[in-house]
Each structure stands twice: as structure tokens, then as C-alpha cells.
N, CA and C of each residue as an Amber inpcrd file, in Angstrom:
protein
   321
  64.3460000 125.1490000  91.6170000  65.0480000 126.4810000  91.5790000
  65.3950000 125.8800000  90.1730000  65.3700000 126.8600000  89.3870000
  65.6750000 127.0330000  87.8820000  67.2710000 126.7090000  87.4590000
  67.4250000 125.6070000  86.7660000  69.1590000 125.6420000  86.0780000
  69.2290000 126.6380000  84.7830000  70.3560000 126.6780000  84.8880000
  70.8740000 127.2080000  83.0950000  70.5970000 126.0880000  82.3730000
  70.1940000 126.4310000  81.1100000  70.6220000 125.3500000  80.2240000
  71.6920000 124.6310000  80.0430000  72.7310000 125.0130000  80.1500000
  73.7550000 124.1580000  80.2440000  73.8750000 122.9630000  80.8250000
  73.5120000 123.3300000  81.8660000  73.5070000 122.2880000  83.3690000
  72.3780000 121.4340000  83.5460000  71.2510000 121.2660000  82.3770000
  70.1500000 120.7240000  82.5220000  70.2980000 119.2880000  82.2410000
  71.1130000 119.0490000  81.2000000  71.2240000 117.4910000  80.7580000
  71.9080000 116.7480000  81.9190000  73.0630000 117.5270000  82.5960000
  73.7850000 116.8520000  83.4360000  73.0460000 116.6310000  84.1920000
  71.8090000 117.3400000  84.8900000  70.9640000 117.4220000  86.2670000
  69.7810000 116.1200000  85.6510000  69.5340000 115.9700000  84.7770000
  68.7210000 115.0430000  83.9100000  69.5780000 113.4510000  84.5570000
  70.6450000 113.6100000  83.3860000  71.4890000 112.4330000  83.9180000
  71.5310000 111.8110000  84.9680000  71.9170000 112.9510000  86.1230000
  72.0410000 112.6160000  87.3490000  70.9190000 111.7270000  88.1660000
  69.4550000 112.4490000  87.9080000  68.3860000 111.8160000  88.1750000
  68.1900000 110.7770000  87.8110000  68.1640000 110.4750000  86.6280000
  68.0950000 108.9590000  85.9530000  68.8690000 107.8830000  86.4010000
  70.4100000 108.4890000  86.7030000  71.5120000 107.5150000  87.3090000
  71.1640000 107.1880000  88.4940000  70.5920000 108.0840000  89.2640000
  70.1790000 107.8650000  90.5480000  68.8720000 106.8730000  90.6030000
  68.3320000 107.0530000  89.9020000  66.8950000 105.9970000  89.9380000
  67.3010000 105.0400000  89.6960000  68.1440000 104.4650000  88.4120000
  68.7270000 103.2170000  88.1910000  69.2040000 102.6270000  89.3760000
  70.2500000 103.6170000  89.8440000  70.8880000 102.9960000  91.1190000
  69.9500000 102.3190000  92.1850000  68.8820000 103.0100000  92.4270000
  68.1190000 102.7230000  93.5950000  67.3390000 101.4530000  92.7490000
  66.9330000 101.4120000  91.7010000  66.1220000 100.1730000  91.1890000
  67.2770000  99.1290000  91.3470000  68.3880000  99.0620000  90.9860000
  69.4330000  97.8270000  90.9060000  69.7710000  97.6350000  92.5160000
  69.5490000  98.7140000  93.4270000  70.3020000  98.6670000  94.7620000
  69.1930000  99.6710000  95.6330000  68.2690000  98.6040000  96.1520000
  67.1940000  99.4340000  96.9350000  67.4150000 100.3890000  98.3010000
  68.2710000  99.2800000  98.5170000  68.8540000  99.6560000 100.2080000
  70.2320000 101.0360000 100.2020000  70.9360000 100.7160000  99.1600000
  72.0880000 101.7630000  99.1580000  72.1850000 102.6810000  97.7980000
  71.6740000 102.1380000  97.0770000  71.1400000 103.0730000  95.7860000
  72.8940000 103.8230000  95.1380000  72.6800000 105.3210000  95.2610000
  74.3940000 105.8110000  94.3540000  75.0580000 105.3930000  95.6570000
  74.6360000 105.3660000  96.8620000  75.4840000 105.1470000  98.2450000
  76.7290000 103.8690000  97.7650000  75.9550000 102.9980000  97.6590000
  76.7490000 101.6660000  97.5150000  77.5830000 101.9930000  96.3460000
  77.3520000 102.5150000  95.4030000  77.8840000 102.6870000  93.8910000
  79.7480000 103.5320000  94.2700000  79.0860000 104.6800000  95.2040000
  80.1970000 105.4330000  95.4720000  80.9580000 104.4710000  96.3170000
  80.5660000 104.1700000  97.4200000  81.2700000 103.1440000  98.2960000
  82.1810000 102.3660000  97.6850000  81.8010000 101.8280000  96.6550000
  82.4640000 100.8930000  95.8460000  83.7120000 101.5290000  94.9700000
  83.1820000 102.6310000  94.4690000  84.3820000 102.9750000  94.1840000
  85.4200000 104.1210000  94.7800000  84.9350000 104.0510000  96.1210000
  86.1380000 104.7840000  96.6960000  87.1000000 103.0920000  97.8280000
  86.5460000 102.0900000  97.4230000  87.2810000 101.3550000  97.9970000
  88.2150000 100.8180000  97.1030000  87.9720000 101.2380000  95.3440000
  88.6590000 100.7520000  94.5850000  89.9200000 101.9980000  94.6380000
  89.2360000 103.3040000  94.6430000  90.4990000 104.4730000  94.7580000
  91.4970000 103.9370000  95.9430000  91.2360000 103.2610000  97.1990000
  91.8970000 103.2680000  98.0830000  92.7120000 102.0440000  97.7410000
  92.2950000 100.9080000  97.1750000  93.2250000  99.8900000  96.7210000
  94.0800000 100.1380000  95.5600000  93.7050000 101.3970000  94.7650000
  94.8850000 101.1950000  94.0420000  95.8040000 102.3390000  94.6050000
  95.1600000 103.4170000  95.4980000  96.2230000 104.1700000  96.3610000
  97.4690000 103.2680000  97.1190000  97.0520000 102.1340000  97.4180000
  97.9850000 101.4410000  98.2820000  98.4520000 100.5390000  97.1640000
  98.2290000 100.1900000  95.9670000  99.4750000  99.4600000  94.9550000
 100.2300000 100.2420000  94.4180000  99.7590000 101.7550000  94.3550000
 101.1050000 102.7890000  94.0100000 101.6610000 102.9760000  95.3070000
 101.7680000 102.8550000  96.2840000 102.4060000 103.2020000  96.9470000
 103.2740000 102.0560000  97.2270000 102.7460000 100.7500000  96.9260000
 103.6620000  99.6080000  97.2110000 104.7310000  99.7830000  95.9520000
 104.2140000  99.9980000  94.6310000 105.0430000 100.1730000  93.3230000
 106.1800000 101.4660000  93.6920000 105.5420000 102.4600000  94.3670000
 106.7490000 103.2830000  94.6360000 107.6940000 103.0170000  95.7410000
 107.5000000 102.1150000  96.6080000 108.3570000 101.7410000  97.3350000
 109.4030000 100.6650000  96.9170000 108.7310000  99.9960000  96.0100000
 110.0270000  98.8530000  95.2390000 110.7520000 100.1490000  94.6890000
 110.6630000 100.4710000  93.5670000 110.6970000 101.6850000  92.9680000
 112.2490000 102.4070000  93.6890000 111.5730000 102.9460000  94.9560000
 112.6960000 103.6220000  95.7830000 113.8260000 102.5380000  96.3150000
 113.0380000 101.1910000  96.5050000 113.8320000  99.9890000  97.1180000
 115.1850000  99.7200000  96.0100000 114.8680000  99.7590000  94.7680000
 115.4740000  99.3530000  93.7600000 116.7010000 100.1990000  93.3880000
 115.9300000 101.7020000  93.4920000 117.0590000 102.8760000  93.4290000
 118.1860000 102.8760000  94.2420000 117.6660000 102.3380000  95.7130000
 118.6180000 102.8200000  96.4250000 119.7030000 101.5450000  96.7090000
 119.2740000 100.0830000  95.9510000 119.8280000  98.8910000  95.5320000
 121.2620000  99.4020000  94.4960000 120.8910000 100.4600000  93.5070000
 122.0120000 100.8260000  92.6700000 122.4690000 101.4590000  92.6620000
 122.1050000 102.5410000  93.8540000 122.9990000 103.6870000  94.3310000
 123.8210000 103.1060000  95.2540000 123.7480000 102.1670000  95.9480000
 124.7300000 101.7130000  96.9510000 125.0950000 100.1990000  96.3880000
 125.7990000 100.2420000  95.4520000 126.2180000  98.8710000  94.5900000
 127.7590000  98.3790000  95.7920000 128.6120000  99.4800000  96.4150000
 129.1860000  98.9880000  97.2170000 129.3500000  98.4560000  98.8460000
 127.8810000  98.8360000  98.8520000 127.7770000  98.6280000 100.3220000
 126.5980000  97.3240000 100.2200000 126.3050000  96.2270000 100.6450000
 125.8710000  95.2260000 100.7480000 123.9960000  95.7670000 101.4080000
 122.8340000  95.3730000 100.8750000 121.8960000  95.7460000 101.1770000
 120.8820000  94.4990000 102.0740000 120.2930000  94.8570000 103.3050000
 119.9550000  94.1880000 103.6480000 118.2190000  93.7110000 102.8520000
 117.9680000  92.6800000 102.5780000 116.6400000  92.5580000 102.1910000
 115.4390000  93.1340000 103.0400000 114.5910000  93.6340000 102.6420000
 113.3910000  93.8330000 103.2200000 112.0490000  93.1490000 103.1260000
 111.2130000  93.2470000 103.8690000 110.0850000  92.0620000 103.5450000
 109.4330000  92.8660000 102.6190000 108.5110000  91.7660000 101.8490000
 107.6710000  92.2560000 100.7990000 106.6030000  93.0540000 101.3260000
 106.8820000  94.6010000 100.3870000 106.1440000  95.4280000 100.6710000
 104.6240000  95.5570000 100.8490000 103.8930000  94.5550000 100.1030000
 102.8390000  94.4690000 100.1050000 102.2830000  93.9470000 101.3120000
 103.4460000  93.0950000 101.8380000 102.9460000  92.2870000 103.3880000
 103.0370000  93.4950000 104.2370000 103.5840000  94.5540000 104.1790000
 103.9660000  95.7670000 105.3750000 102.9260000  96.4140000 105.2450000
 102.4790000  97.1370000 103.9430000 101.1750000  97.7290000 103.6970000
 100.0650000  97.3150000 104.4290000  99.9730000  95.7750000 103.8560000
  98.6150000  95.1620000 104.6910000  98.4480000  95.6500000 105.7910000
  99.6640000  95.4060000 106.7200000  99.2640000  95.6300000 108.1100000
  99.5720000  96.7460000 108.8490000 100.0470000  97.6000000 107.7940000
  99.9970000  99.1060000 108.4470000  98.7770000 100.0170000 107.9120000
  98.0590000  99.5700000 107.4090000  96.4950000 100.4060000 106.8820000
  95.6870000  99.8280000 107.9970000  94.8010000 100.6040000 108.2410000
  93.6090000 100.1810000 109.2760000  92.5050000  99.8970000 108.3520000
  91.5050000  99.2020000 108.9900000  90.3340000  98.7830000 107.6580000
  89.4720000  99.7860000 107.8260000  88.7450000 100.2310000 107.0540000
  87.9930000 101.6990000 106.7700000  86.3010000 101.0250000 107.0770000
  86.0160000 100.8780000 108.3450000  84.8630000 100.9190000 108.8500000
  83.6380000 101.9310000 108.5470000  84.3300000 102.9750000 107.8610000
  83.1590000 103.8670000 107.6170000  82.5550000 104.0340000 106.5250000
  83.1400000 103.1860000 105.5460000  82.6770000 102.6530000 104.3610000
  81.5120000 101.5040000 104.4460000  80.6600000 101.4590000 103.3460000
  79.7500000 100.8130000 103.1650000  80.2760000  99.5970000 102.4140000
  80.0570000  98.3510000 102.8240000  80.7610000  96.9810000 102.2000000
  79.2040000  96.2590000 101.2740000  79.1550000  96.2250000 100.2930000
  78.2150000  95.5710000 100.0120000  78.7710000  94.4510000  98.7460000
  78.0420000  93.2220000  99.3440000  78.5490000  92.1020000  98.1160000
  77.9390000  92.1780000  96.7440000  76.8550000  92.6160000  96.6540000
  76.1220000  92.5670000  95.3730000  76.7490000  93.5970000  94.3710000
  77.3810000  94.6330000  94.9160000  78.0920000  95.8220000  94.3250000
  79.1540000  94.9510000  92.9080000  79.0280000  95.6150000  91.8540000
  79.7640000  94.8120000  90.7270000  80.2470000  96.1620000  89.9050000
  81.3800000  95.7050000  88.8890000  81.5420000  96.8760000  87.9430000
  80.1750000  96.8610000  87.4960000  79.4910000  96.0410000  87.0620000
  78.3340000  95.9790000  86.1300000  76.9550000  96.8520000  86.6980000
  76.8330000  96.7230000  88.0430000  75.8290000  97.4870000  88.9390000
  76.1900000  98.7810000  88.7810000  77.8110000  99.0790000  88.9600000
  77.9710000 100.7520000  89.1310000  77.6320000 101.2810000  87.5840000
  78.7400000 100.6490000  87.0020000  78.8080000 101.1000000  85.4680000
  77.8390000 100.6940000  84.3460000  76.8230000  99.9620000  84.5570000
  75.8100000  99.1880000  83.9820000  75.1800000 100.2460000  83.0600000
  75.2470000 101.5740000  83.4200000  73.8690000 102.3230000  82.8050000
  74.6680000 103.4900000  82.2290000  74.6510000 103.4440000  80.9440000
  74.9490000 104.8670000  80.1840000  74.3540000 106.0820000  80.5770000
  74.9750000 106.9840000  81.0190000  74.3920000 108.4960000  81.4750000
  74.4710000 109.2260000  80.3830000  73.7700000 109.6260000  79.8480000
  73.3690000 111.1560000  78.9010000  74.2990000 111.6270000  78.8570000
  75.2110000 111.8480000  77.9040000  76.2210000 113.1820000  77.8770000
  75.6730000 114.1940000  76.9740000
């Protein structure tokens, strides 16, 4: 199928990146890179949830200055125990930031 001219550069960049990823990781290729990035997103979402919970806790402390506030456990520990492990995500130890971003795609 013929691509419009404005999409050809992106298509070539995609093909080159996929080929490079397959050379770097013959088993997982781009899927390994995508999995690595999905894991990073999940971790950052968890960190964001912890930060938001801490902000809420601090706001509640300031709001209830007259009433004593009981101390809650560290939010990181609470979240670590409440999130299931993602068994559907491929974990590959050889993936690193360099193997995912080591190639500059044509822009």
C-alpha cells in the first residue's frame, strides 16, 4: 500500500528502529523496548500516586490542626502491597535505557 509523502519519513524511521531493535534483542525486539517503557510508566504512576497521597495527608494535617492526626504508615509500603505484579509484561534483564533509546530515529 502506498503511503502519502508526509508519512514516508515516519514509516522509514519505524522500519529502521524495528530492525535495529531486532539486532540488539533478537528474541523480543521492539516488544522488549515497549515492555520496558510500560514498566517505567507503571513505576512513575505509582510514584505519582504516592506523592498525591502524601500531599493529601499533609493537607489534612494542616486542615485538622485542632484535632490530633494519627500517623499513617509510609505510603510507599502501602502501595507496594496493594498493587498486583504484572505477569503479562515481558521482563528482560538485558534491556537498558541505552538499548531502548540507543538509536536516533530520523525525524
